[in-house]
């Protein structure tokens, strides 16, 4: 029996299940997802592969609660995800898009995701993430280090470095579920391997 809690905080224990899920925009005959069933277990890494327009991003948007399936459901363990508990569910999720937006603020603020200059943040956690994601060499070359203002579009940072700041931003808040939507495609191969190995080491 599926439980449907109302206005209650959820716990993340074992898995997320996409059950009998279909999605389309206007025409029911042109389904992006058609009766999809898949389970994602905690402590594992999954890759979603397919052609352009095959529904990969749609599935990620459903998993992250940005859109609801037209038919079927998303379950966290045995709890139905709906409008009553979506806010609680989304607290578990770190979502990194292909194109990370950087605010016109310092690197540390962009990772902390708080533009209030008076806000406190865990500098040691940020330094560890910078090191693990192979950003320390670049940041150590900057005159003001983590306090360097990146500019609205990440001035002086490569596409791969911006993507890694996006990953650091998600990991800083210690999500239970990390979703990467082509978030490493601008990162050099050897560094991408280090990033994936790091994610694998912390997945549990």
CSV table of C-alpha atoms in Angstrom, one decimal:
chain,number,residue,atom,x,y,z
A,1,UNK,CA,0.0,0.0,0.0
A,2,UNK,CA,1.3,3.4,-1.0
A,3,UNK,CA,1.5,5.9,1.8
A,4,UNK,CA,0.5,9.5,1.0
A,5,UNK,CA,1.7,11.7,3.8
A,6,UNK,CA,0.4,15.3,3.9
A,7,UNK,CA,2.6,18.2,5.1
A,8,UNK,CA,5.1,15.8,6.7
A,9,UNK,CA,8.9,15.7,6.3
A,10,UNK,CA,10.1,12.7,4.4
A,11,UNK,CA,13.0,10.5,5.2
A,12,UNK,CA,15.4,9.2,2.5
A,13,UNK,CA,16.2,5.6,3.2
A,14,UNK,CA,16.5,3.1,0.3
A,15,UNK,CA,15.4,4.1,-3.1
A,16,UNK,CA,13.5,6.3,-5.6
A,17,UNK,CA,11.1,4.5,-7.9
A,18,UNK,CA,9.6,5.8,-11.1
A,19,UNK,CA,6.5,3.7,-11.6
A,20,UNK,CA,4.3,3.3,-14.7
A,21,UNK,CA,5.5,6.8,-15.7
A,22,UNK,CA,4.4,8.5,-19.0
A,23,UNK,CA,4.9,12.1,-20.0
A,24,UNK,CA,3.9,14.2,-23.0
A,25,UNK,CA,3.3,17.9,-23.6
A,26,UNK,CA,0.2,18.3,-25.7
A,27,UNK,CA,-0.3,15.2,-27.9
A,28,UNK,CA,-0.8,12.0,-26.0
A,29,UNK,CA,0.3,10.1,-29.2
A,30,UNK,CA,3.8,11.7,-28.9
A,31,UNK,CA,4.9,10.5,-25.6
A,32,UNK,CA,8.4,11.5,-24.4
A,33,UNK,CA,8.2,8.8,-21.7
A,34,UNK,CA,5.9,5.8,-22.1
A,35,UNK,CA,5.0,3.6,-19.1
A,36,UNK,CA,8.6,3.8,-17.7
A,37,UNK,CA,9.5,1.7,-14.7
A,38,UNK,CA,12.9,2.2,-13.1
A,39,UNK,CA,14.4,2.1,-9.6
A,40,UNK,CA,17.4,4.1,-8.2
A,41,UNK,CA,18.9,2.7,-5.1
A,42,UNK,CA,20.8,4.7,-2.5
A,43,UNK,CA,24.6,4.4,-2.6
A,44,UNK,CA,24.8,3.7,-6.4
A,45,UNK,CA,25.7,5.7,-9.4
A,46,UNK,CA,23.5,5.5,-12.5
A,47,UNK,CA,24.1,6.7,-16.1
A,48,UNK,CA,21.2,7.5,-18.4
A,49,UNK,CA,22.1,7.2,-22.1
A,50,UNK,CA,20.1,7.9,-25.2
A,51,UNK,CA,19.7,10.0,-28.3
A,52,UNK,CA,18.8,13.7,-28.3
A,53,UNK,CA,15.1,14.1,-27.7
A,54,UNK,CA,14.9,10.6,-26.1
A,55,UNK,CA,13.6,11.9,-22.7
A,56,UNK,CA,16.7,11.9,-20.6
A,57,UNK,CA,16.3,15.5,-19.3
A,58,UNK,CA,12.5,14.9,-18.9
A,59,UNK,CA,13.2,12.0,-16.7
A,60,UNK,CA,15.7,14.0,-14.6
A,61,UNK,CA,13.2,16.8,-14.3
A,62,UNK,CA,10.6,14.3,-13.0
A,63,UNK,CA,13.1,12.8,-10.6
A,64,UNK,CA,14.0,16.3,-9.3
A,65,UNK,CA,10.3,17.2,-8.9
A,66,UNK,CA,10.4,20.1,-11.4
A,67,UNK,CA,7.6,18.5,-13.4
A,68,UNK,CA,5.1,15.7,-12.5
A,69,UNK,CA,4.4,12.7,-14.8
A,70,UNK,CA,1.1,12.8,-16.7
A,71,UNK,CA,0.4,9.3,-15.6
A,72,UNK,CA,2.2,7.1,-13.1
A,73,UNK,CA,4.1,8.2,-10.0
A,74,UNK,CA,7.4,8.8,-8.3
A,75,UNK,CA,8.0,7.1,-4.9
A,76,UNK,CA,10.5,7.8,-2.3
A,77,UNK,CA,10.7,4.4,-0.6
A,78,UNK,CA,6.9,3.8,-0.3
A,79,UNK,CA,5.9,7.5,-0.1
A,80,UNK,CA,4.1,9.0,-3.1
A,81,UNK,CA,5.7,12.3,-4.1
A,82,UNK,CA,3.1,15.0,-4.7
A,83,UNK,CA,2.4,18.6,-4.1
A,84,UNK,CA,1.9,18.0,-0.4
A,85,UNK,CA,5.5,16.8,0.2
A,86,UNK,CA,7.5,18.0,-2.9
A,87,UNK,CA,9.3,20.7,-0.9
A,88,UNK,CA,10.5,18.2,1.7
A,89,UNK,CA,11.6,15.8,-1.1
A,90,UNK,CA,13.5,18.5,-3.0
A,91,UNK,CA,15.6,19.2,0.1
A,92,UNK,CA,17.3,15.9,-0.6
A,93,UNK,CA,18.3,16.8,-4.1
A,94,UNK,CA,21.4,18.5,-5.6
A,95,UNK,CA,20.9,19.3,-9.3
A,96,UNK,CA,23.8,20.3,-11.5
A,97,UNK,CA,22.8,21.4,-15.0
A,98,UNK,CA,25.0,21.4,-18.1
A,99,UNK,CA,25.4,25.2,-17.9
A,100,UNK,CA,26.1,26.4,-14.3
A,101,UNK,CA,25.1,30.0,-13.7
A,102,UNK,CA,27.6,31.9,-11.6
A,103,UNK,CA,26.5,35.0,-9.7
A,104,UNK,CA,28.5,38.2,-9.7
A,105,UNK,CA,30.0,37.3,-6.3
A,106,UNK,CA,33.0,35.6,-4.9
A,107,UNK,CA,33.9,31.9,-5.7
A,108,UNK,CA,33.2,31.0,-2.0
A,109,UNK,CA,29.7,32.7,-2.2
A,110,UNK,CA,28.9,30.9,-5.4
A,111,UNK,CA,29.7,27.5,-3.8
A,112,UNK,CA,27.9,28.4,-0.6
A,113,UNK,CA,25.0,29.7,-2.8
A,114,UNK,CA,24.4,32.6,-0.5
A,115,UNK,CA,25.0,36.2,-1.8
A,116,UNK,CA,24.8,37.7,1.7
A,117,UNK,CA,28.3,38.9,2.4
A,118,UNK,CA,27.7,38.6,6.1
A,119,UNK,CA,26.5,35.0,5.9
A,120,UNK,CA,28.7,32.5,7.5
A,121,UNK,CA,29.9,29.4,5.6
A,122,UNK,CA,32.2,26.4,6.2
A,123,UNK,CA,35.5,27.5,4.6
A,124,UNK,CA,37.1,24.2,5.4
A,125,UNK,CA,34.4,22.2,3.6
A,126,UNK,CA,34.8,24.6,0.6
A,127,UNK,CA,38.6,24.1,0.6
A,128,UNK,CA,38.1,20.3,0.7
A,129,UNK,CA,35.7,20.4,-2.3
A,130,UNK,CA,38.0,22.7,-4.2
A,131,UNK,CA,40.8,20.2,-3.7
A,132,UNK,CA,38.8,17.1,-4.5
A,133,UNK,CA,37.4,18.6,-7.7
A,134,UNK,CA,40.9,19.7,-8.8
A,135,UNK,CA,40.2,23.4,-8.6
A,136,UNK,CA,42.9,24.3,-6.1
A,137,UNK,CA,45.6,25.0,-8.7
A,138,UNK,CA,43.5,27.5,-10.5
A,139,UNK,CA,42.2,29.2,-7.4
A,140,UNK,CA,45.6,29.4,-5.8
A,141,UNK,CA,46.7,31.5,-8.8
A,142,UNK,CA,44.1,34.1,-8.2
A,143,UNK,CA,45.2,37.1,-6.1
A,144,UNK,CA,42.2,36.9,-3.8
A,145,UNK,CA,41.7,33.1,-3.9
A,146,UNK,CA,38.2,32.0,-2.9
A,147,UNK,CA,37.3,35.7,-2.4
A,148,UNK,CA,37.9,36.4,-6.1
A,149,UNK,CA,34.8,38.0,-7.7
A,150,UNK,CA,34.0,35.8,-10.7
A,151,UNK,CA,31.8,38.3,-12.6
A,152,UNK,CA,28.4,37.5,-13.9
A,153,UNK,CA,29.6,35.0,-16.5
A,154,UNK,CA,32.6,33.5,-14.7
A,155,UNK,CA,35.3,35.8,-16.0
A,156,UNK,CA,38.7,34.0,-16.2
A,157,UNK,CA,37.2,30.6,-15.5
A,158,UNK,CA,37.0,27.9,-18.2
A,159,UNK,CA,33.8,26.0,-18.9
A,160,UNK,CA,35.1,23.0,-17.1
A,161,UNK,CA,36.1,25.0,-14.0
A,162,UNK,CA,32.6,26.6,-13.9
A,163,UNK,CA,31.0,23.1,-14.2
A,164,UNK,CA,33.2,21.9,-11.2
A,165,UNK,CA,32.1,25.0,-9.2
A,166,UNK,CA,28.5,23.9,-9.9
A,167,UNK,CA,29.3,20.4,-8.6
A,168,UNK,CA,31.0,21.9,-5.5
A,169,UNK,CA,27.9,24.0,-4.9
A,170,UNK,CA,25.6,20.9,-5.0
A,171,UNK,CA,28.0,18.9,-2.8
A,172,UNK,CA,28.4,21.7,-0.2
A,173,UNK,CA,24.8,21.1,0.9
A,174,UNK,CA,25.3,17.4,1.2
A,175,UNK,CA,22.4,16.1,-0.9
A,176,UNK,CA,21.1,12.6,-0.6
A,177,UNK,CA,20.5,12.5,-4.4
A,178,UNK,CA,22.9,14.2,-6.8
A,179,UNK,CA,21.7,14.7,-10.4
A,180,UNK,CA,24.2,15.7,-13.0
A,181,UNK,CA,22.7,16.7,-16.4
A,182,UNK,CA,25.7,16.5,-18.7
A,183,UNK,CA,27.6,18.4,-16.0
A,184,UNK,CA,31.1,17.2,-16.8
A,185,UNK,CA,31.1,17.5,-20.6
A,186,UNK,CA,33.4,20.6,-20.6
A,187,UNK,CA,35.9,19.1,-18.2
A,188,UNK,CA,39.2,17.7,-19.4
A,189,UNK,CA,39.2,13.9,-19.6
A,190,UNK,CA,41.8,13.3,-16.9
A,191,UNK,CA,40.2,15.7,-14.5
A,192,UNK,CA,36.7,14.3,-15.3
A,193,UNK,CA,37.9,10.9,-14.3
A,194,UNK,CA,39.1,12.3,-10.9
A,195,UNK,CA,35.8,14.0,-10.4
A,196,UNK,CA,33.9,10.8,-11.1
A,197,UNK,CA,36.2,8.8,-8.8
A,198,UNK,CA,35.6,11.3,-6.0
A,199,UNK,CA,31.8,11.1,-6.5
A,200,UNK,CA,32.1,7.3,-6.4
A,201,UNK,CA,34.1,7.4,-3.2
A,202,UNK,CA,31.4,9.5,-1.3
A,203,UNK,CA,28.3,7.9,-2.9
A,204,UNK,CA,27.3,6.0,0.3
